[in-house]
XYZ file of C-alpha atoms in Angstrom:
107
model
C 48.629 -57.986 31.741
C 44.877 -57.300 30.771
C 45.053 -60.331 28.412
C 45.681 -62.759 31.194
C 42.282 -63.831 32.771
C 41.776 -63.347 36.478
C 38.809 -65.158 38.057
C 37.426 -64.185 41.573
C 40.456 -61.867 42.429
C 43.054 -64.677 41.952
C 46.135 -63.073 40.624
C 47.903 -66.442 40.379
C 48.120 -66.634 36.704
C 49.108 -63.069 36.256
C 51.976 -63.546 38.538
C 53.079 -66.809 36.885
C 52.841 -65.041 33.396
C 54.917 -62.189 34.935
C 57.551 -64.514 36.290
C 57.746 -66.256 32.788
C 58.403 -63.020 31.201
C 61.262 -62.041 33.661
C 62.691 -65.458 33.153
C 62.793 -65.046 29.463
C 64.232 -61.555 29.683
C 67.055 -62.929 32.170
C 67.752 -65.971 29.684
C 67.754 -63.412 26.733
C 70.431 -61.261 28.316
C 72.796 -64.099 28.950
C 72.154 -65.541 25.394
C 71.773 -63.446 22.279
C 70.179 -66.374 20.354
C 67.038 -66.039 22.331
C 66.433 -62.485 21.317
C 63.746 -62.249 18.550
C 62.435 -59.065 16.886
C 59.182 -59.942 16.005
C 58.443 -56.607 14.606
C 61.292 -56.523 12.308
C 59.807 -56.521 8.549
C 61.670 -59.623 7.375
C 59.628 -61.743 9.771
C 56.502 -60.356 8.346
C 54.486 -62.288 5.956
C 53.681 -60.319 2.707
C 50.769 -60.852 0.309
C 51.786 -59.534 -3.083
C 49.443 -57.700 -5.618
C 49.474 -60.804 -7.970
C 48.134 -63.099 -5.134
C 45.525 -60.678 -3.940
C 44.505 -60.309 -7.741
C 44.159 -63.915 -8.207
C 41.959 -64.318 -5.094
C 39.752 -61.740 -6.251
C 39.770 -63.278 -9.707
C 38.542 -66.535 -8.221
C 35.886 -65.005 -6.110
C 34.630 -62.918 -9.031
C 34.678 -65.916 -11.390
C 32.782 -68.414 -8.799
C 30.155 -65.459 -8.633
C 29.815 -65.429 -12.285
C 29.474 -69.213 -12.672
C 26.687 -69.104 -10.021
C 24.767 -66.343 -11.743
C 25.067 -67.983 -14.870
C 23.703 -71.359 -13.536
C 20.832 -69.607 -11.916
C 20.033 -67.684 -15.207
C 20.468 -70.874 -17.097
C 18.168 -72.733 -14.734
C 15.527 -69.975 -14.912
C 15.580 -69.408 -18.727
C 15.656 -73.165 -19.559
C 12.698 -74.124 -17.152
C 10.790 -71.197 -18.782
C 11.693 -72.629 -22.184
C 10.684 -75.949 -21.176
C 7.488 -74.944 -19.777
C 6.790 -72.958 -22.760
C 6.806 -76.133 -24.986
C 10.016 -75.156 -26.765
C 11.441 -78.566 -25.684
C 8.745 -80.580 -27.545
C 9.637 -78.824 -30.906
C 12.648 -80.112 -32.724
C 13.365 -76.462 -33.818
C 16.793 -75.586 -32.079
C 16.597 -72.001 -32.903
C 13.896 -71.497 -29.977
C 16.617 -72.719 -27.532
C 17.557 -69.497 -25.226
C 21.260 -68.520 -25.573
C 21.971 -68.238 -21.868
C 25.436 -66.632 -22.679
C 23.987 -63.910 -24.835
C 21.313 -63.124 -21.766
C 24.556 -62.884 -19.436
C 26.664 -60.946 -21.495
C 23.822 -58.347 -21.966
C 23.366 -58.186 -18.096
C 27.145 -57.852 -17.670
C 27.243 -54.841 -20.044
C 24.621 -53.070 -18.017
C 26.578 -53.237 -14.759
């Protein structure tokens, strides 16, 4: 009964808990419907591989979006500061996806 707190040498909560367990045991002896096998495999909640992979994909997708946004902010601010935004030539616009895929190939 180590999970029942006992303050200032007061054993009252432990005695009440012990009495409750004895009461449940006696009740289960007389009524089979009160017996519950919590360790039974059918009572366990399972997380299947598809669910785990979807959670992993979601986390990685969020990380990718965050990294892509950071890189876009960095490269677009550099492009804007260098005066590329003032020119009308669209070819000077940085290709953020190209920069990100280069980085992803290295890792």
